[in-house]
PDB file of C-alpha atoms in Angstrom:
ATOM      1  CA  MET A  25      -5.476 -18.203   4.969  1.00 85.00           C
ATOM      2  CA  GLN A  26      -2.636 -19.007   7.361  1.00 94.00           C
ATOM      3  CA  LYS A  27      -0.711 -20.700   4.543  1.00 96.00           C
ATOM      4  CA  ALA A  28      -1.111 -17.572   2.392  1.00 96.00           C
ATOM      5  CA  TYR A  29       0.270 -15.434   5.248  1.00 95.00           C
ATOM      6  CA  ASP A  30       3.160 -17.809   5.805  1.00 97.00           C
ATOM      7  CA  ASP A  31       3.961 -17.935   2.088  1.00 98.00           C
ATOM      8  CA  LEU A  32       3.842 -14.130   1.798  1.00 98.00           C
ATOM      9  CA  LYS A  33       6.039 -13.727   4.865  1.00 97.00           C
ATOM     10  CA  ASP A  34       8.565 -16.109   3.291  1.00 97.00           C
ATOM     11  CA  LEU A  35       8.581 -14.059   0.072  1.00 97.00           C
ATOM     12  CA  VAL A  36       9.072 -10.812   1.997  1.00 97.00           C
ATOM     13  CA  THR A  37      11.939 -12.373   3.944  1.00 96.00           C
ATOM     14  CA  LYS A  38      13.556 -13.805   0.815  1.00 97.00           C
ATOM     15  CA  TYR A  39      13.133 -10.893  -1.604  1.00 97.00           C
ATOM     16  CA  ALA A  40      12.295  -7.679   0.231  1.00 96.00           C
ATOM     17  CA  PHE A  41      13.823  -7.497   3.719  1.00 96.00           C
ATOM     18  CA  PHE A  42      17.300  -6.004   4.058  1.00 94.00           C
ATOM     19  CA  SER A  43      19.007  -5.654   7.434  1.00 92.00           C
ATOM     20  CA  ASP A  44      22.487  -4.508   6.438  1.00 90.00           C
ATOM     21  CA  GLY A  45      21.806  -0.747   6.750  1.00 82.00           C
ATOM     22  CA  PRO A  46      21.917   2.050   7.414  1.00 92.00           C
ATOM     23  CA  TYR A  47      19.272   3.021   4.844  1.00 92.00           C
ATOM     24  CA  ARG A  48      17.787   6.473   4.321  1.00 90.00           C
ATOM     25  CA  LEU A  49      13.991   6.284   4.346  1.00 84.00           C
ATOM     26  CA  SER A  50      11.682   8.487   2.286  1.00 78.00           C
ATOM     27  CA  ALA A  51      10.849  10.556   5.378  1.00 74.00           C
ATOM     28  CA  GLY A  52      14.591  11.278   5.746  1.00 81.00           C
ATOM     29  CA  GLU A  53      15.548   9.255   8.823  1.00 84.00           C
ATOM     30  CA  LEU A  54      18.092   6.445   8.851  1.00 90.00           C
ATOM     31  CA  SER A  55      17.199   2.823   9.568  1.00 90.00           C
ATOM     32  CA  ASP A  56      19.252  -0.335  10.014  1.00 92.00           C
ATOM     33  CA  PHE A  57      16.653  -2.252   7.974  1.00 91.00           C
ATOM     34  CA  TYR A  58      14.721  -1.684   4.766  1.00 93.00           C
ATOM     35  CA  PHE A  59      11.708  -3.277   3.082  1.00 95.00           C
ATOM     36  CA  ASP A  60      11.607  -3.125  -0.734  1.00 95.00           C
ATOM     37  CA  LEU A  61       8.156  -4.603  -1.204  1.00 96.00           C
ATOM     38  CA  ARG A  62       7.984  -3.890  -4.937  1.00 95.00           C
ATOM     39  CA  ARG A  63      10.189  -6.970  -5.188  1.00 96.00           C
ATOM     40  CA  VAL A  64       7.204  -8.899  -3.774  1.00 97.00           C
ATOM     41  CA  THR A  65       4.241  -7.040  -5.318  1.00 97.00           C
ATOM     42  CA  MET A  66       5.781  -7.412  -8.771  1.00 96.00           C
ATOM     43  CA  HIS A  67       6.548 -11.110  -8.246  1.00 96.00           C
ATOM     44  CA  PRO A  68       3.769 -13.335  -9.678  1.00 96.00           C
ATOM     45  CA  ARG A  69       3.243 -15.332  -6.481  1.00 97.00           C
ATOM     46  CA  GLY A  70       3.644 -12.236  -4.302  1.00 98.00           C
ATOM     47  CA  ALA A  71       1.044 -10.251  -6.260  1.00 97.00           C
ATOM     48  CA  SER A  72      -1.376 -13.150  -6.010  1.00 97.00           C
ATOM     49  CA  LEU A  73      -0.885 -13.547  -2.247  1.00 98.00           C
ATOM     50  CA  VAL A  74      -1.102  -9.814  -1.492  1.00 98.00           C
ATOM     51  CA  SER A  75      -4.309  -9.431  -3.507  1.00 97.00           C
ATOM     52  CA  GLU A  76      -5.855 -12.531  -1.915  1.00 97.00           C
ATOM     53  CA  LEU A  77      -5.063 -11.427   1.638  1.00 98.00           C
ATOM     54  CA  MET A  78      -6.102  -7.814   1.106  1.00 97.00           C
ATOM     55  CA  LEU A  79      -9.321  -8.670  -0.719  1.00 96.00           C
ATOM     56  CA  GLU A  80     -10.355 -10.841   2.201  1.00 94.00           C
ATOM     57  CA  ARG A  81     -10.118  -7.780   4.511  1.00 95.00           C
ATOM     58  CA  LEU A  82     -11.194  -4.846   2.335  1.00 93.00           C
ATOM     59  CA  GLY A  83     -14.934  -5.199   2.681  1.00 91.00           C
ATOM     60  CA  SER A  84     -17.247  -3.717   0.085  1.00 94.00           C
ATOM     61  CA  VAL A  85     -15.438  -1.092  -1.990  1.00 98.00           C
ATOM     62  CA  ASP A  86     -15.835   0.261  -5.499  1.00 98.00           C
ATOM     63  CA  ALA A  87     -12.151   0.944  -6.114  1.00 98.00           C
ATOM     64  CA  VAL A  88      -8.755   0.417  -4.567  1.00 98.00           C
ATOM     65  CA  GLY A  89      -5.572   2.433  -5.039  1.00 98.00           C
ATOM     66  CA  GLY A  90      -2.942   4.583  -3.463  1.00 97.00           C
ATOM     67  CA  MET A  91       0.204   6.572  -4.058  1.00 95.00           C
ATOM     68  CA  GLU A  92       2.417   5.962  -7.072  1.00 92.00           C
ATOM     69  CA  SER A  93       4.392   3.770  -7.432  1.00 88.00           C
ATOM     70  CA  GLY A  94       4.021   1.380  -4.533  1.00 92.00           C
ATOM     71  CA  ALA A  95       0.243   1.036  -4.739  1.00 96.00           C
ATOM     72  CA  ILE A  96       0.047   0.490  -8.495  1.00 97.00           C
ATOM     73  CA  PRO A  97       0.923  -3.230  -8.565  1.00 97.00           C
ATOM     74  CA  ILE A  98      -1.179  -3.865  -5.432  1.00 98.00           C
ATOM     75  CA  ALA A  99      -4.289  -2.145  -6.805  1.00 98.00           C
ATOM     76  CA  THR A 100      -3.858  -3.807 -10.197  1.00 97.00           C
ATOM     77  CA  ALA A 101      -3.525  -7.277  -8.652  1.00 98.00           C
ATOM     78  CA  ILE A 102      -6.617  -6.706  -6.487  1.00 98.00           C
ATOM     79  CA  ALA A 103      -8.636  -5.506  -9.496  1.00 97.00           C
ATOM     80  CA  LEU A 104      -7.583  -8.523 -11.529  1.00 97.00           C
ATOM     81  CA  LYS A 105      -8.292 -11.009  -8.736  1.00 96.00           C
ATOM     82  CA  SER A 106     -11.664  -9.493  -7.787  1.00 96.00           C
ATOM     83  CA  GLY A 107     -12.988  -8.950 -11.283  1.00 95.00           C
ATOM     84  CA  THR A 108     -15.195  -6.150  -9.923  1.00 97.00           C
ATOM     85  CA  VAL A 109     -13.074  -3.747  -7.844  1.00 98.00           C
ATOM     86  CA  ARG A 110     -11.568  -0.981  -9.987  1.00 98.00           C
ATOM     87  CA  ALA A 111      -7.996   0.338  -9.580  1.00 98.00           C
ATOM     88  CA  PHE A 112      -6.554   3.859  -9.407  1.00 97.00           C
ATOM     89  CA  PHE A 113      -3.424   5.665  -8.283  1.00 96.00           C
ATOM     90  CA  VAL A 114      -2.524   9.103  -6.991  1.00 96.00           C
ATOM     91  CA  ARG A 115       0.445  11.024  -8.392  1.00 92.00           C
ATOM     92  CA  LYS A 116       2.743  12.926  -6.050  1.00 80.00           C
ATOM     93  CA  ALA A 117       2.036  16.026  -8.118  1.00 68.00           C
ATOM     94  CA  GLU A 118      -0.571  16.970 -10.682  1.00 70.00           C
ATOM     95  CA  LYS A 119       0.287  15.873 -14.226  1.00 62.00           C
ATOM     96  CA  GLN A 120       1.434  18.831 -16.340  1.00 58.00           C
ATOM     97  CA  HIS A 121      -0.074  17.698 -19.647  1.00 62.00           C
ATOM     98  CA  GLY A 122      -3.158  15.935 -20.970  1.00 58.00           C
ATOM     99  CA  ARG A 123      -6.010  16.129 -18.465  1.00 63.00           C
ATOM    100  CA  MET A 124      -3.633  17.483 -15.809  1.00 63.00           C
ATOM    101  CA  ARG A 125      -4.909  15.131 -13.132  1.00 76.00           C
ATOM    102  CA  ARG A 126      -3.364  13.986  -9.884  1.00 83.00           C
ATOM    103  CA  THR A 127      -5.585  10.905  -9.615  1.00 90.00           C
ATOM    104  CA  GLU A 128      -5.552   8.388 -12.470  1.00 91.00           C
ATOM    105  CA  GLY A 129      -7.357   5.183 -13.274  1.00 94.00           C
ATOM    106  CA  CYS A 130     -10.868   3.933 -12.664  1.00 93.00           C
ATOM    107  CA  ILE A 131     -12.158   6.108  -9.845  1.00 95.00           C
ATOM    108  CA  ARG A 132     -15.389   8.102  -9.905  1.00 95.00           C
ATOM    109  CA  HIS A 133     -17.151  10.708  -7.813  1.00 96.00           C
ATOM    110  CA  GLY A 134     -18.999   9.008  -4.956  1.00 96.00           C
ATOM    111  CA  ASP A 135     -16.910   5.822  -4.928  1.00 97.00           C
ATOM    112  CA  VAL A 136     -16.203   4.048  -1.669  1.00 98.00           C
ATOM    113  CA  VAL A 137     -12.497   3.236  -1.858  1.00 98.00           C
ATOM    114  CA  ALA A 138      -9.719   1.475  -0.016  1.00 98.00           C
ATOM    115  CA  PHE A 139      -6.354   3.198   0.059  1.00 97.00           C
ATOM    116  CA  VAL A 140      -3.442   0.731  -0.148  1.00 98.00           C
ATOM    117  CA  GLU A 141       0.302   0.989   0.397  1.00 96.00           C
ATOM    118  CA  ASP A 142       3.229  -1.359   0.306  1.00 97.00           C
ATOM    119  CA  VAL A 143       5.019   0.076   3.380  1.00 95.00           C
ATOM    120  CA  THR A 144       3.821   2.751   5.797  1.00 93.00           C
ATOM    121  CA  THR A 145       6.255   4.730   7.918  1.00 90.00           C
ATOM    122  CA  SER A 146       4.910   8.131   8.985  1.00 90.00           C
ATOM    123  CA  GLY A 147       1.578   8.059   7.134  1.00 92.00           C
ATOM    124  CA  GLU A 148       2.275  11.443   5.546  1.00 91.00           C
ATOM    125  CA  SER A 149       2.054  10.268   1.922  1.00 91.00           C
ATOM    126  CA  VAL A 150      -1.105   8.262   2.666  1.00 95.00           C
ATOM    127  CA  LEU A 151      -2.858  11.315   4.093  1.00 96.00           C
ATOM    128  CA  SER A 152      -1.744  13.437   1.137  1.00 94.00           C
ATOM    129  CA  GLY A 153      -3.152  10.872  -1.276  1.00 95.00           C
ATOM    130  CA  ILE A 154      -6.378  10.533   0.679  1.00 97.00           C
ATOM    131  CA  ALA A 155      -6.907  14.301   0.443  1.00 95.00           C
ATOM    132  CA  ALA A 156      -6.669  14.069  -3.354  1.00 94.00           C
ATOM    133  CA  VAL A 157      -9.175  11.204  -3.448  1.00 96.00           C
ATOM    134  CA  GLU A 158     -11.603  12.977  -1.138  1.00 96.00           C
ATOM    135  CA  GLN A 159     -11.484  16.040  -3.423  1.00 94.00           C
ATOM    136  CA  LEU A 160     -13.047  13.758  -6.048  1.00 94.00           C
ATOM    137  CA  GLY A 161     -15.992  13.159  -3.703  1.00 96.00           C
ATOM    138  CA  CYS A 162     -14.927   9.659  -2.672  1.00 97.00           C
ATOM    139  CA  THR A 163     -15.211   8.052   0.766  1.00 97.00           C
ATOM    140  CA  ILE A 164     -12.264   6.185   2.299  1.00 98.00           C
ATOM    141  CA  ALA A 165     -13.479   2.886   3.781  1.00 98.00           C
ATOM    142  CA  LYS A 166     -10.088   1.622   4.911  1.00 97.00           C
ATOM    143  CA  VAL A 167      -6.347   2.153   4.646  1.00 98.00           C
ATOM    144  CA  MET A 168      -4.411  -1.068   4.259  1.00 98.00           C
ATOM    145  CA  CYS A 169      -0.735  -1.829   3.803  1.00 98.00           C
ATOM    146  CA  ILE A 170       1.408  -4.887   3.454  1.00 98.00           C
ATOM    147  CA  LEU A 171       3.831  -3.757   6.147  1.00 97.00           C
ATOM    148  CA  ASP A 172       3.667  -1.150   8.891  1.00 96.00           C
ATOM    149  CA  ARG A 173       7.155  -0.028   9.960  1.00 94.00           C
ATOM    150  CA  GLU A 174       5.625   0.805  13.367  1.00 94.00           C
ATOM    151  CA  SER A 175       6.885   4.372  13.136  1.00 91.00           C
ATOM    152  CA  GLY A 176       3.652   6.244  13.797  1.00 92.00           C
ATOM    153  CA  ALA A 177       1.692   5.778  10.559  1.00 95.00           C
ATOM    154  CA  LYS A 178      -1.064   3.678  12.121  1.00 97.00           C
ATOM    155  CA  GLU A 179      -1.654   6.194  14.902  1.00 97.00           C
ATOM    156  CA  ARG A 180      -1.523   9.181  12.559  1.00 97.00           C
ATOM    157  CA  ILE A 181      -3.899   7.643  10.009  1.00 97.00           C
ATOM    158  CA  GLU A 182      -6.367   6.493  12.673  1.00 98.00           C
ATOM    159  CA  SER A 183      -6.257   9.867  14.454  1.00 97.00           C
ATOM    160  CA  ASN A 184      -7.438  11.389  11.160  1.00 97.00           C
ATOM    161  CA  GLY A 185     -10.472   9.106  11.228  1.00 97.00           C
ATOM    162  CA  TYR A 186      -9.465   6.322   8.837  1.00 98.00           C
ATOM    163  CA  PRO A 187      -9.502   2.624   9.765  1.00 98.00           C
ATOM    164  CA  PHE A 188      -6.027   1.126   9.282  1.00 98.00           C
ATOM    165  CA  GLU A 189      -4.849  -2.453   8.892  1.00 98.00           C
ATOM    166  CA  ALA A 190      -1.479  -3.980   8.041  1.00 98.00           C
ATOM    167  CA  LEU A 191      -0.813  -7.545   6.950  1.00 98.00           C
ATOM    168  CA  PHE A 192       2.537  -7.459   8.770  1.00 98.00           C
ATOM    169  CA  ALA A 193       4.500  -5.243  11.137  1.00 97.00           C
ATOM    170  CA  ALA A 194       8.233  -4.579  11.026  1.00 96.00           C
ATOM    171  CA  SER A 195       8.560  -6.475  14.312  1.00 96.00           C
ATOM    172  CA  ASP A 196       7.439  -9.634  12.461  1.00 96.00           C
ATOM    173  CA  PHE A 197      10.798  -9.483  10.630  1.00 95.00           C
ATOM    174  CA  VAL A 198      13.174  -7.493  12.840  1.00 88.00           C
ATOM    175  CA  GLY A 199      14.406  -9.556  15.786  1.00 71.00           C
TER     176      GLY A 199
END
């Protein structure tokens, strides 16, 4: 597994880590560095590595998913690699047509799920998405991300009772 970690870290460094900021983050604050992990999760080798490394740590779950759009390629790659774990995603707002759902994909009442993210900063969007999934009667087994910016998400998620794990931390890239 160490080679998979090393290979994924190389891909993040090559394609997704930018240190020529300032960048405005989704929570509004400015940062000198930015991680655009969709450039890794939508890369064929990156998707394979992320799904391999996350599957190894997820434990027994029925489904995996998270907030649009960052979690969609992660959940899809995990579903494809596992052959048994279903994928879903949570919209930021309820859809205004069709079935008018906030949660889409293969998730059912009573599922044990893992909530995944590409990058966590404050944890606010994760907790919002988890609330939507719990309204469906699902249990959150774990929250997992590729990269924790080390800006309070881990502490906030864990203080709400959810186990949290990140493959990498910002300090693995920022010197």
